[in-house]
PDB file of C-alpha atoms in Angstrom:
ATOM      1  CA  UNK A   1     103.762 175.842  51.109  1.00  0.00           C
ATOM      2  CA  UNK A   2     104.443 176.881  54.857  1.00  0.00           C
ATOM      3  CA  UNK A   3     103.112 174.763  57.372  1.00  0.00           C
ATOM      4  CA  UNK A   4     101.607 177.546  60.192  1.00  0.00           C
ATOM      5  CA  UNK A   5     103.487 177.460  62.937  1.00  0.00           C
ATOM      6  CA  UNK A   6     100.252 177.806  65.317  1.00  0.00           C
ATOM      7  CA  UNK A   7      97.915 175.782  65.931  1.00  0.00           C
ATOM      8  CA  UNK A   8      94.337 176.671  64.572  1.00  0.00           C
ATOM      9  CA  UNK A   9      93.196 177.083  68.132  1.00  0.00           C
ATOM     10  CA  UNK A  10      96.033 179.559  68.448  1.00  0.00           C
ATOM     11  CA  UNK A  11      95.425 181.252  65.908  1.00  0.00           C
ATOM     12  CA  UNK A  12      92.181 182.062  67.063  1.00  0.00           C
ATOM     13  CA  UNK A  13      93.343 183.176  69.918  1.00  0.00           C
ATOM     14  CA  UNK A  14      95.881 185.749  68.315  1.00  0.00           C
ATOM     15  CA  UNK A  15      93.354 187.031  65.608  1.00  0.00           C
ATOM     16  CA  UNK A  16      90.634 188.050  68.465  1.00  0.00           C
ATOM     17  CA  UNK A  17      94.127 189.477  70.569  1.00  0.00           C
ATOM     18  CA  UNK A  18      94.556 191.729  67.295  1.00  0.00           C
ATOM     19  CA  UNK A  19      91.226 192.704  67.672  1.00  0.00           C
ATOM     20  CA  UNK A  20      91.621 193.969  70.860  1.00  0.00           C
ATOM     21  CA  UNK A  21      89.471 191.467  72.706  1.00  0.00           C
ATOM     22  CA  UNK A  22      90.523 190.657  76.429  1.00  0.00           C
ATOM     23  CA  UNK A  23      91.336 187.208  78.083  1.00  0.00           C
ATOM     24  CA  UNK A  24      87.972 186.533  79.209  1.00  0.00           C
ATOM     25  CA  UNK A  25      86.097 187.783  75.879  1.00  0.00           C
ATOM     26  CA  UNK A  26      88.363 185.301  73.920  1.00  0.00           C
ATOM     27  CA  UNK A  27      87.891 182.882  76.521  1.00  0.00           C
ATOM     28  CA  UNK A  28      83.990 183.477  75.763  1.00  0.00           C
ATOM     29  CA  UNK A  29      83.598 183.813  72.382  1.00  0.00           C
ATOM     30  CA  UNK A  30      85.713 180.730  71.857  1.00  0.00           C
ATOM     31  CA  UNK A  31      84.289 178.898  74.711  1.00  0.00           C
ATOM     32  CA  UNK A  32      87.300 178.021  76.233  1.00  0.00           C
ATOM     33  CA  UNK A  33      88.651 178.669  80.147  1.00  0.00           C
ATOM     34  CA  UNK A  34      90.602 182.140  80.965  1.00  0.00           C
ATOM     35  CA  UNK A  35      93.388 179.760  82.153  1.00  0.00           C
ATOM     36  CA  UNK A  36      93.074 177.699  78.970  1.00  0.00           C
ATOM     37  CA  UNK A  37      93.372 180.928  76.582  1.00  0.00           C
ATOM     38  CA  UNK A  38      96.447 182.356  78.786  1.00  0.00           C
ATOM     39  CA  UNK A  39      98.061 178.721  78.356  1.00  0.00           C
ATOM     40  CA  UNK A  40      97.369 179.389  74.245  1.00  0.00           C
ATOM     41  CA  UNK A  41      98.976 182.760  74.099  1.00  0.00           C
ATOM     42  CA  UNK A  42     101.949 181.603  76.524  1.00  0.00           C
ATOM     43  CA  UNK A  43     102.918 178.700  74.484  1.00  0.00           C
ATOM     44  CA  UNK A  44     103.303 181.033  71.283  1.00  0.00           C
ATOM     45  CA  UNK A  45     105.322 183.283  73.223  1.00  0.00           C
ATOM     46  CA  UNK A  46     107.634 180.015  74.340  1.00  0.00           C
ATOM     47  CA  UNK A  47     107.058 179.052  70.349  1.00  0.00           C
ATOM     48  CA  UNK A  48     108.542 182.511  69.396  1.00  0.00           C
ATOM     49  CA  UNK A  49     110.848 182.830  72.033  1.00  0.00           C
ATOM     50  CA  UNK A  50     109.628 186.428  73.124  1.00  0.00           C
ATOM     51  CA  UNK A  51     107.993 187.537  76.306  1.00  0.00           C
ATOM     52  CA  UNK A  52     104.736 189.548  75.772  1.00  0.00           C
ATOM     53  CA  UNK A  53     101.769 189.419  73.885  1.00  0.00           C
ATOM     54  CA  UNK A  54     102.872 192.387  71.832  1.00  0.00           C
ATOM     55  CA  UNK A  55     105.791 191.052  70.947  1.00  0.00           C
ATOM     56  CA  UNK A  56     104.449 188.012  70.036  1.00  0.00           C
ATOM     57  CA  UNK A  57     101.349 189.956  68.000  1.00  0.00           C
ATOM     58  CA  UNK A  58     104.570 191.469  66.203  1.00  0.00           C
ATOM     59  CA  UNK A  59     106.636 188.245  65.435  1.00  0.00           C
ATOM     60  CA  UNK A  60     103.543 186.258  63.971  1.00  0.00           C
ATOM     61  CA  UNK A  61     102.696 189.633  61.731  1.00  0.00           C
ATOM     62  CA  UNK A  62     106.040 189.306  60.500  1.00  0.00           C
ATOM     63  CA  UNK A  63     106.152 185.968  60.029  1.00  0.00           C
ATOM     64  CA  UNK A  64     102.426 186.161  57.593  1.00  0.00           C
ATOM     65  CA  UNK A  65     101.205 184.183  60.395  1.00  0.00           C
ATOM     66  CA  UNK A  66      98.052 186.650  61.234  1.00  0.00           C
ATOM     67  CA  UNK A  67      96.958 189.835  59.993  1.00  0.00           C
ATOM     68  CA  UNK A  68      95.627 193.089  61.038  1.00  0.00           C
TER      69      UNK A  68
END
């Protein structure tokens, strides 16, 4: 059994990314700040150790971590 390496927030965050939603429509839907979603996707990106969103979308599909 893997433990996830995101957090459920996180993961949120990266499944409505996937979906092509923008900052502020995650930052809606989920209620959250901009600022606060931005902080979400940047500490995956420190997690992964990549810089961009797409890479990141691409390290956590490899890793089983979210889907398309």
């Amino acid at each position: 059994m893997n433990k996830s390496i995101l957090t459920k927030r996180e993961k949120e965050v990266f499944d409505l990314l996937i979906l092509n939603k923008s900052t502020s429509e995650i930052a809606e839907i989920l209620n959250i700040s901009e600022k606060t979603v931005r902080n979400h996707i940047s500490n995956v990106m420190q997690k992964l150790g990549v810089k961009g969103r797409a890479s990141a979308v691409v390290e956590l599909l490899k890793l089983g971590e979210v889907s398309l």
